[in-house]
Amino acid sequence: LPFSSMSGVTVKDECVDTFNQIKMKKDLRYCIFKISDDRKTIVNDCQGPAEETFQDFIKHLPEDQPRYALCDIDYATDDGRQQNKLCFFFW
């Protein structure tokens, strides 16, 4: 079943699959979603493999169009431990 917001825009199943892929498999660095041309659904726009960087992710965000995105961000804690967080962006 597609997810629906109060605005009536639904999320395609492929977007849920991509979300689960980046969250569970960790084989993507980012995925970017957009509202379809008919403004009725949220669809996949593009994805980047785990080898890409945050800068690669930023390059794929259009300057003049809205997007939703997930990016798996690597960072080091104050005590030097490597961590990562899955962050959601409204662009």
PDB file of N, CA and C in Angstrom:
ATOM      1  N   LEU A   1       0.831  -1.190   0.000  1.00  0.00           N
ATOM      2  CA  LEU A   1       0.000   0.000   0.000  1.00  0.00           C
ATOM      3  C   LEU A   1       0.869   1.245   0.000  1.00  0.00           C
ATOM      4  N   PRO A   2       0.579   2.222  -0.854  1.00  0.00           N
ATOM      5  CA  PRO A   2       1.369   3.445  -0.847  1.00  0.00           C
ATOM      6  C   PRO A   2       1.053   4.284   0.390  1.00  0.00           C
ATOM      7  N   PHE A   3       2.078   4.961   0.871  1.00  0.00           N
ATOM      8  CA  PHE A   3       1.896   5.875   1.994  1.00  0.00           C
ATOM      9  C   PHE A   3       1.333   7.180   1.465  1.00  0.00           C
ATOM     10  N   SER A   4       0.501   7.850   2.244  1.00  0.00           N
ATOM     11  CA  SER A   4      -0.101   9.103   1.815  1.00  0.00           C
ATOM     12  C   SER A   4       0.006  10.131   2.928  1.00  0.00           C
ATOM     13  N   SER A   5       0.291  11.348   2.531  1.00  0.00           N
ATOM     14  CA  SER A   5       0.324  12.428   3.510  1.00  0.00           C
ATOM     15  C   SER A   5      -0.993  13.180   3.448  1.00  0.00           C
ATOM     16  N   MET A   6      -1.144  14.147   4.320  1.00  0.00           N
ATOM     17  CA  MET A   6      -2.380  14.936   4.328  1.00  0.00           C
ATOM     18  C   MET A   6      -2.543  15.722   3.036  1.00  0.00           C
ATOM     19  N   SER A   7      -1.452  15.953   2.300  1.00  0.00           N
ATOM     20  CA  SER A   7      -1.534  16.696   1.044  1.00  0.00           C
ATOM     21  C   SER A   7      -2.045  15.823  -0.099  1.00  0.00           C
ATOM     22  N   GLY A   8      -2.164  14.523   0.140  1.00  0.00           N
ATOM     23  CA  GLY A   8      -2.610  13.624  -0.910  1.00  0.00           C
ATOM     24  C   GLY A   8      -1.484  13.048  -1.740  1.00  0.00           C
ATOM     25  N   VAL A   9      -0.252  13.447  -1.487  1.00  0.00           N
ATOM     26  CA  VAL A   9       0.903  12.920  -2.208  1.00  0.00           C
ATOM     27  C   VAL A   9       1.253  11.567  -1.609  1.00  0.00           C
ATOM     28  N   THR A  10       1.414  10.556  -2.458  1.00  0.00           N
ATOM     29  CA  THR A  10       1.748   9.218  -1.986  1.00  0.00           C
ATOM     30  C   THR A  10       3.222   8.901  -2.268  1.00  0.00           C
ATOM     31  N   VAL A  11       3.747   7.950  -1.528  1.00  0.00           N
ATOM     32  CA  VAL A  11       5.133   7.516  -1.692  1.00  0.00           C
ATOM     33  C   VAL A  11       5.125   6.188  -2.436  1.00  0.00           C
ATOM     34  N   LYS A  12       5.840   6.124  -3.544  1.00  0.00           N
ATOM     35  CA  LYS A  12       5.925   4.890  -4.319  1.00  0.00           C
ATOM     36  C   LYS A  12       6.636   3.809  -3.512  1.00  0.00           C
ATOM     37  N   ASP A  13       6.243   2.567  -3.721  1.00  0.00           N
ATOM     38  CA  ASP A  13       6.872   1.435  -3.036  1.00  0.00           C
ATOM     39  C   ASP A  13       8.371   1.383  -3.296  1.00  0.00           C
ATOM     40  N   GLU A  14       8.805   1.787  -4.485  1.00  0.00           N
ATOM     41  CA  GLU A  14      10.237   1.775  -4.819  1.00  0.00           C
ATOM     42  C   GLU A  14      11.025   2.694  -3.886  1.00  0.00           C
ATOM     43  N   CYS A  15      10.415   3.769  -3.410  1.00  0.00           N
ATOM     44  CA  CYS A  15      11.087   4.671  -2.469  1.00  0.00           C
ATOM     45  C   CYS A  15      11.269   3.988  -1.109  1.00  0.00           C
ATOM     46  N   VAL A  16      10.267   3.258  -0.684  1.00  0.00           N
ATOM     47  CA  VAL A  16      10.359   2.510   0.573  1.00  0.00           C
ATOM     48  C   VAL A  16      11.445   1.438   0.446  1.00  0.00           C
ATOM     49  N   ASP A  17      11.495   0.777  -0.702  1.00  0.00           N
ATOM     50  CA  ASP A  17      12.531  -0.232  -0.941  1.00  0.00           C
ATOM     51  C   ASP A  17      13.924   0.390  -0.897  1.00  0.00           C
ATOM     52  N   THR A  18      14.082   1.564  -1.506  1.00  0.00           N
ATOM     53  CA  THR A  18      15.370   2.252  -1.496  1.00  0.00           C
ATOM     54  C   THR A  18      15.748   2.673  -0.085  1.00  0.00           C
ATOM     55  N   PHE A  19      14.782   3.172   0.685  1.00  0.00           N
ATOM     56  CA  PHE A  19      15.034   3.527   2.080  1.00  0.00           C
ATOM     57  C   PHE A  19      15.534   2.311   2.855  1.00  0.00           C
ATOM     58  N   ASN A  20      14.867   1.186   2.705  1.00  0.00           N
ATOM     59  CA  ASN A  20      15.285  -0.036   3.403  1.00  0.00           C
ATOM     60  C   ASN A  20      16.661  -0.507   2.946  1.00  0.00           C
ATOM     61  N   GLN A  21      16.973  -0.317   1.669  1.00  0.00           N
ATOM     62  CA  GLN A  21      18.278  -0.706   1.143  1.00  0.00           C
ATOM     63  C   GLN A  21      19.398   0.111   1.778  1.00  0.00           C
ATOM     64  N   ILE A  22      19.234   1.432   1.827  1.00  0.00           N
ATOM     65  CA  ILE A  22      20.283   2.270   2.408  1.00  0.00           C
ATOM     66  C   ILE A  22      20.387   2.045   3.914  1.00  0.00           C
ATOM     67  N   LYS A  23      19.276   1.766   4.560  1.00  0.00           N
ATOM     68  CA  LYS A  23      19.267   1.576   6.014  1.00  0.00           C
ATOM     69  C   LYS A  23      19.833   0.217   6.421  1.00  0.00           C
ATOM     70  N   MET A  24      19.436  -0.825   5.731  1.00  0.00           N
ATOM     71  CA  MET A  24      19.787  -2.180   6.154  1.00  0.00           C
ATOM     72  C   MET A  24      21.030  -2.742   5.450  1.00  0.00           C
ATOM     73  N   LYS A  25      21.128  -2.549   4.153  1.00  0.00           N
ATOM     74  CA  LYS A  25      22.243  -3.128   3.406  1.00  0.00           C
ATOM     75  C   LYS A  25      23.501  -2.255   3.451  1.00  0.00           C
ATOM     76  N   LYS A  26      23.311  -0.971   3.658  1.00  0.00           N
ATOM     77  CA  LYS A  26      24.439  -0.024   3.711  1.00  0.00           C
ATOM     78  C   LYS A  26      25.263  -0.036   2.427  1.00  0.00           C
ATOM     79  N   ASP A  27      24.629  -0.306   1.281  1.00  0.00           N
ATOM     80  CA  ASP A  27      25.355  -0.327   0.019  1.00  0.00           C
ATOM     81  C   ASP A  27      25.148   0.939  -0.813  1.00  0.00           C
ATOM     82  N   LEU A  28      24.441   1.911  -0.239  1.00  0.00           N
ATOM     83  CA  LEU A  28      24.271   3.219  -0.885  1.00  0.00           C
ATOM     84  C   LEU A  28      24.774   4.308   0.053  1.00  0.00           C
ATOM     85  N   ARG A  29      25.363   5.363  -0.504  1.00  0.00           N
ATOM     86  CA  ARG A  29      25.754   6.533   0.292  1.00  0.00           C
ATOM     87  C   ARG A  29      24.555   7.451   0.451  1.00  0.00           C
ATOM     88  N   TYR A  30      23.782   7.603  -0.630  1.00  0.00           N
ATOM     89  CA  TYR A  30      22.630   8.508  -0.587  1.00  0.00           C
ATOM     90  C   TYR A  30      21.563   8.064  -1.568  1.00  0.00           C
ATOM     91  N   CYS A  31      20.363   8.551  -1.342  1.00  0.00           N
ATOM     92  CA  CYS A  31      19.272   8.416  -2.298  1.00  0.00           C
ATOM     93  C   CYS A  31      18.475   9.715  -2.245  1.00  0.00           C
ATOM     94  N   ILE A  32      18.075  10.159  -3.414  1.00  0.00           N
ATOM     95  CA  ILE A  32      17.349  11.425  -3.537  1.00  0.00           C
ATOM     96  C   ILE A  32      15.990  11.130  -4.162  1.00  0.00           C
ATOM     97  N   PHE A  33      14.962  11.732  -3.587  1.00  0.00           N
ATOM     98  CA  PHE A  33      13.587  11.540  -4.038  1.00  0.00           C
ATOM     99  C   PHE A  33      13.023  12.879  -4.501  1.00  0.00           C
ATOM    100  N   LYS A  34      12.044  12.810  -5.394  1.00  0.00           N
ATOM    101  CA  LYS A  34      11.384  14.031  -5.856  1.00  0.00           C
ATOM    102  C   LYS A  34       9.892  13.779  -6.008  1.00  0.00           C
ATOM    103  N   ILE A  35       9.150  14.852  -6.109  1.00  0.00           N
ATOM    104  CA  ILE A  35       7.715  14.758  -6.395  1.00  0.00           C
ATOM    105  C   ILE A  35       7.564  14.597  -7.901  1.00  0.00           C
ATOM    106  N   SER A  36       6.750  13.650  -8.312  1.00  0.00           N
ATOM    107  CA  SER A  36       6.569  13.359  -9.739  1.00  0.00           C
ATOM    108  C   SER A  36       6.012  14.584 -10.480  1.00  0.00           C
ATOM    109  N   ASP A  37       6.165  14.547 -11.793  1.00  0.00           N
ATOM    110  CA  ASP A  37       5.712  15.661 -12.620  1.00  0.00           C
ATOM    111  C   ASP A  37       4.214  15.936 -12.471  1.00  0.00           C
ATOM    112  N   ASP A  38       3.422  14.894 -12.199  1.00  0.00           N
ATOM    113  CA  ASP A  38       1.983  15.111 -12.008  1.00  0.00           C
ATOM    114  C   ASP A  38       1.639  15.516 -10.571  1.00  0.00           C
ATOM    115  N   ARG A  39       2.674  15.626  -9.736  1.00  0.00           N
ATOM    116  CA  ARG A  39       2.561  16.089  -8.343  1.00  0.00           C
ATOM    117  C   ARG A  39       1.662  15.209  -7.470  1.00  0.00           C
ATOM    118  N   LYS A  40       1.641  13.919  -7.800  1.00  0.00           N
ATOM    119  CA  LYS A  40       0.801  12.997  -7.029  1.00  0.00           C
ATOM    120  C   LYS A  40       1.589  11.983  -6.220  1.00  0.00           C
ATOM    121  N   THR A  41       2.871  11.754  -6.586  1.00  0.00           N
ATOM    122  CA  THR A  41       3.657  10.737  -5.902  1.00  0.00           C
ATOM    123  C   THR A  41       5.093  11.200  -5.677  1.00  0.00           C
ATOM    124  N   ILE A  42       5.728  10.597  -4.688  1.00  0.00           N
ATOM    125  CA  ILE A  42       7.161  10.795  -4.469  1.00  0.00           C
ATOM    126  C   ILE A  42       7.858   9.601  -5.093  1.00  0.00           C
ATOM    127  N   VAL A  43       8.844   9.879  -5.937  1.00  0.00           N
ATOM    128  CA  VAL A  43       9.540   8.841  -6.699  1.00  0.00           C
ATOM    129  C   VAL A  43      11.052   8.971  -6.495  1.00  0.00           C
ATOM    130  N   ASN A  44      11.779   7.897  -6.834  1.00  0.00           N
ATOM    131  CA  ASN A  44      13.237   7.936  -6.798  1.00  0.00           C
ATOM    132  C   ASN A  44      13.743   8.910  -7.852  1.00  0.00           C
ATOM    133  N   ASP A  45      14.754   9.691  -7.499  1.00  0.00           N
ATOM    134  CA  ASP A  45      15.406  10.583  -8.452  1.00  0.00           C
ATOM    135  C   ASP A  45      16.780  10.034  -8.808  1.00  0.00           C
ATOM    136  N   CYS A  46      17.644   9.815  -7.815  1.00  0.00           N
ATOM    137  CA  CYS A  46      18.957   9.225  -8.072  1.00  0.00           C
ATOM    138  C   CYS A  46      19.514   8.616  -6.795  1.00  0.00           C
ATOM    139  N   GLN A  47      20.561   7.814  -6.975  1.00  0.00           N
ATOM    140  CA  GLN A  47      21.211   7.130  -5.860  1.00  0.00           C
ATOM    141  C   GLN A  47      22.713   7.174  -6.082  1.00  0.00           C
ATOM    142  N   GLY A  48      23.461   7.054  -4.992  1.00  0.00           N
ATOM    143  CA  GLY A  48      24.910   6.985  -5.098  1.00  0.00           C
ATOM    144  C   GLY A  48      25.440   5.795  -4.334  1.00  0.00           C
ATOM    145  N   PRO A  49      26.389   5.063  -4.914  1.00  0.00           N
ATOM    146  CA  PRO A  49      26.959   3.900  -4.230  1.00  0.00           C
ATOM    147  C   PRO A  49      27.708   4.306  -2.967  1.00  0.00           C
ATOM    148  N   ALA A  50      27.941   3.353  -2.087  1.00  0.00           N
ATOM    149  CA  ALA A  50      28.571   3.616  -0.789  1.00  0.00           C
ATOM    150  C   ALA A  50      29.954   4.249  -0.925  1.00  0.00           C
ATOM    151  N   GLU A  51      30.614   4.070  -2.052  1.00  0.00           N
ATOM    152  CA  GLU A  51      31.958   4.625  -2.249  1.00  0.00           C
ATOM    153  C   GLU A  51      31.941   6.141  -2.467  1.00  0.00           C
ATOM    154  N   GLU A  52      30.802   6.701  -2.807  1.00  0.00           N
ATOM    155  CA  GLU A  52      30.726   8.145  -3.044  1.00  0.00           C
ATOM    156  C   GLU A  52      30.765   8.903  -1.718  1.00  0.00           C
ATOM    157  N   THR A  53      30.912  10.211  -1.793  1.00  0.00           N
ATOM    158  CA  THR A  53      31.082  11.050  -0.614  1.00  0.00           C
ATOM    159  C   THR A  53      29.895  11.989  -0.431  1.00  0.00           C
ATOM    160  N   PHE A  54      29.922  12.713   0.682  1.00  0.00           N
ATOM    161  CA  PHE A  54      28.902  13.729   0.936  1.00  0.00           C
ATOM    162  C   PHE A  54      28.939  14.806  -0.154  1.00  0.00           C
ATOM    163  N   GLN A  55      30.139  15.146  -0.626  1.00  0.00           N
ATOM    164  CA  GLN A  55      30.263  16.144  -1.692  1.00  0.00           C
ATOM    165  C   GLN A  55      29.616  15.650  -2.985  1.00  0.00           C
ATOM    166  N   ASP A  56      29.736  14.357  -3.280  1.00  0.00           N
ATOM    167  CA  ASP A  56      29.056  13.787  -4.450  1.00  0.00           C
ATOM    168  C   ASP A  56      27.541  13.923  -4.298  1.00  0.00           C
ATOM    169  N   PHE A  57      27.053  13.669  -3.094  1.00  0.00           N
ATOM    170  CA  PHE A  57      25.622  13.818  -2.796  1.00  0.00           C
ATOM    171  C   PHE A  57      25.162  15.248  -3.067  1.00  0.00           C
ATOM    172  N   ILE A  58      25.899  16.223  -2.551  1.00  0.00           N
ATOM    173  CA  ILE A  58      25.537  17.640  -2.720  1.00  0.00           C
ATOM    174  C   ILE A  58      25.463  18.019  -4.200  1.00  0.00           C
ATOM    175  N   LYS A  59      26.379  17.496  -5.002  1.00  0.00           N
ATOM    176  CA  LYS A  59      26.406  17.808  -6.443  1.00  0.00           C
ATOM    177  C   LYS A  59      25.133  17.365  -7.161  1.00  0.00           C
ATOM    178  N   HIS A  60      24.444  16.366  -6.616  1.00  0.00           N
ATOM    179  CA  HIS A  60      23.234  15.855  -7.260  1.00  0.00           C
ATOM    180  C   HIS A  60      21.961  16.596  -6.840  1.00  0.00           C
ATOM    181  N   LEU A  61      22.072  17.537  -5.922  1.00  0.00           N
ATOM    182  CA  LEU A  61      20.897  18.310  -5.515  1.00  0.00           C
ATOM    183  C   LEU A  61      20.733  19.508  -6.445  1.00  0.00           C
ATOM    184  N   PRO A  62      19.609  19.618  -7.144  1.00  0.00           N
ATOM    185  CA  PRO A  62      19.408  20.739  -8.063  1.00  0.00           C
ATOM    186  C   PRO A  62      19.246  22.057  -7.300  1.00  0.00           C
ATOM    187  N   GLU A  63      19.727  23.122  -7.885  1.00  0.00           N
ATOM    188  CA  GLU A  63      19.664  24.434  -7.222  1.00  0.00           C
ATOM    189  C   GLU A  63      18.239  24.969  -7.101  1.00  0.00           C
ATOM    190  N   ASP A  64      17.403  24.677  -8.074  1.00  0.00           N
ATOM    191  CA  ASP A  64      16.109  25.351  -8.151  1.00  0.00           C
ATOM    192  C   ASP A  64      14.891  24.419  -8.037  1.00  0.00           C
ATOM    193  N   GLN A  65      15.102  23.201  -7.519  1.00  0.00           N
ATOM    194  CA  GLN A  65      13.991  22.263  -7.401  1.00  0.00           C
ATOM    195  C   GLN A  65      14.028  21.585  -6.034  1.00  0.00           C
ATOM    196  N   PRO A  66      12.870  21.354  -5.447  1.00  0.00           N
ATOM    197  CA  PRO A  66      12.844  20.694  -4.125  1.00  0.00           C
ATOM    198  C   PRO A  66      13.147  19.205  -4.235  1.00  0.00           C
ATOM    199  N   ARG A  67      13.728  18.679  -3.173  1.00  0.00           N
ATOM    200  CA  ARG A  67      14.023  17.248  -3.100  1.00  0.00           C
ATOM    201  C   ARG A  67      13.926  16.783  -1.654  1.00  0.00           C
ATOM    202  N   TYR A  68      13.699  15.478  -1.486  1.00  0.00           N
ATOM    203  CA  TYR A  68      13.846  14.791  -0.212  1.00  0.00           C
ATOM    204  C   TYR A  68      15.035  13.871  -0.402  1.00  0.00           C
ATOM    205  N   ALA A  69      15.835  13.703   0.616  1.00  0.00           N
ATOM    206  CA  ALA A  69      17.020  12.868   0.443  1.00  0.00           C
ATOM    207  C   ALA A  69      17.437  12.204   1.744  1.00  0.00           C
ATOM    208  N   LEU A  70      18.096  11.071   1.606  1.00  0.00           N
ATOM    209  CA  LEU A  70      18.751  10.378   2.706  1.00  0.00           C
ATOM    210  C   LEU A  70      20.226  10.294   2.367  1.00  0.00           C
ATOM    211  N   CYS A  71      21.074  10.546   3.353  1.00  0.00           N
ATOM    212  CA  CYS A  71      22.502  10.424   3.142  1.00  0.00           C
ATOM    213  C   CYS A  71      23.117   9.762   4.375  1.00  0.00           C
ATOM    214  N   ASP A  72      23.927   8.740   4.143  1.00  0.00           N
ATOM    215  CA  ASP A  72      24.625   8.049   5.226  1.00  0.00           C
ATOM    216  C   ASP A  72      25.943   8.794   5.446  1.00  0.00           C
ATOM    217  N   ILE A  73      26.043   9.487   6.559  1.00  0.00           N
ATOM    218  CA  ILE A  73      27.179  10.380   6.815  1.00  0.00           C
ATOM    219  C   ILE A  73      28.138   9.743   7.811  1.00  0.00           C
ATOM    220  N   ASP A  74      29.413   9.648   7.397  1.00  0.00           N
ATOM    221  CA  ASP A  74      30.474   9.143   8.264  1.00  0.00           C
ATOM    222  C   ASP A  74      31.075  10.299   9.054  1.00  0.00           C
ATOM    223  N   TYR A  75      31.426  10.029  10.303  1.00  0.00           N
ATOM    224  CA  TYR A  75      32.067  11.045  11.137  1.00  0.00           C
ATOM    225  C   TYR A  75      32.842  10.357  12.247  1.00  0.00           C
ATOM    226  N   ALA A  76      33.706  11.113  12.910  1.00  0.00           N
ATOM    227  CA  ALA A  76      34.463  10.603  14.051  1.00  0.00           C
ATOM    228  C   ALA A  76      33.978  11.314  15.308  1.00  0.00           C
ATOM    229  N   THR A  77      33.814  10.556  16.393  1.00  0.00           N
ATOM    230  CA  THR A  77      33.405  11.142  17.670  1.00  0.00           C
ATOM    231  C   THR A  77      34.599  11.860  18.296  1.00  0.00           C
ATOM    232  N   ASP A  78      34.347  12.601  19.360  1.00  0.00           N
ATOM    233  CA  ASP A  78      35.420  13.330  20.040  1.00  0.00           C
ATOM    234  C   ASP A  78      36.546  12.417  20.510  1.00  0.00           C
ATOM    235  N   ASP A  79      36.199  11.160  20.814  1.00  0.00           N
ATOM    236  CA  ASP A  79      37.236  10.228  21.269  1.00  0.00           C
ATOM    237  C   ASP A  79      37.827   9.399  20.118  1.00  0.00           C
ATOM    238  N   GLY A  80      37.505   9.772  18.856  1.00  0.00           N
ATOM    239  CA  GLY A  80      38.133   9.158  17.688  1.00  0.00           C
ATOM    240  C   GLY A  80      37.434   7.950  17.100  1.00  0.00           C
ATOM    241  N   ARG A  81      36.303   7.536  17.658  1.00  0.00           N
ATOM    242  CA  ARG A  81      35.574   6.386  17.104  1.00  0.00           C
ATOM    243  C   ARG A  81      34.859   6.774  15.813  1.00  0.00           C
ATOM    244  N   GLN A  82      34.955   5.904  14.809  1.00  0.00           N
ATOM    245  CA  GLN A  82      34.249   6.137  13.553  1.00  0.00           C
ATOM    246  C   GLN A  82      32.784   5.742  13.713  1.00  0.00           C
ATOM    247  N   GLN A  83      31.897   6.622  13.288  1.00  0.00           N
ATOM    248  CA  GLN A  83      30.452   6.399  13.374  1.00  0.00           C
ATOM    249  C   GLN A  83      29.816   6.804  12.048  1.00  0.00           C
ATOM    250  N   ASN A  84      28.552   6.466  11.883  1.00  0.00           N
ATOM    251  CA  ASN A  84      27.790   6.994  10.756  1.00  0.00           C
ATOM    252  C   ASN A  84      26.334   7.164  11.172  1.00  0.00           C
ATOM    253  N   LYS A  85      25.693   8.124  10.549  1.00  0.00           N
ATOM    254  CA  LYS A  85      24.285   8.421  10.812  1.00  0.00           C
ATOM    255  C   LYS A  85      23.563   8.571   9.485  1.00  0.00           C
ATOM    256  N   LEU A  86      22.365   8.045   9.437  1.00  0.00           N
ATOM    257  CA  LEU A  86      21.517   8.216   8.275  1.00  0.00           C
ATOM    258  C   LEU A  86      20.698   9.476   8.500  1.00  0.00           C
ATOM    259  N   CYS A  87      20.930  10.489   7.671  1.00  0.00           N
ATOM    260  CA  CYS A  87      20.284  11.803   7.849  1.00  0.00           C
ATOM    261  C   CYS A  87      19.274  12.044   6.731  1.00  0.00           C
ATOM    262  N   PHE A  88      18.154  12.640   7.089  1.00  0.00           N
ATOM    263  CA  PHE A  88      17.096  12.976   6.127  1.00  0.00           C
ATOM    264  C   PHE A  88      17.162  14.468   5.848  1.00  0.00           C
ATOM    265  N   PHE A  89      17.106  14.832   4.573  1.00  0.00           N
ATOM    266  CA  PHE A  89      17.202  16.228   4.150  1.00  0.00           C
ATOM    267  C   PHE A  89      15.940  16.648   3.411  1.00  0.00           C
ATOM    268  N   PHE A  90      15.488  17.851   3.697  1.00  0.00           N
ATOM    269  CA  PHE A  90      14.458  18.529   2.900  1.00  0.00           C
ATOM    270  C   PHE A  90      15.192  19.615   2.138  1.00  0.00           C
ATOM    271  N   TRP A  91      15.209  19.532   0.821  1.00  0.00           N
ATOM    272  CA  TRP A  91      15.983  20.486   0.012  1.00  0.00           C
ATOM    273  C   TRP A  91      15.032  21.364  -0.761  1.00  0.00           C
TER     274      TRP A  91
END
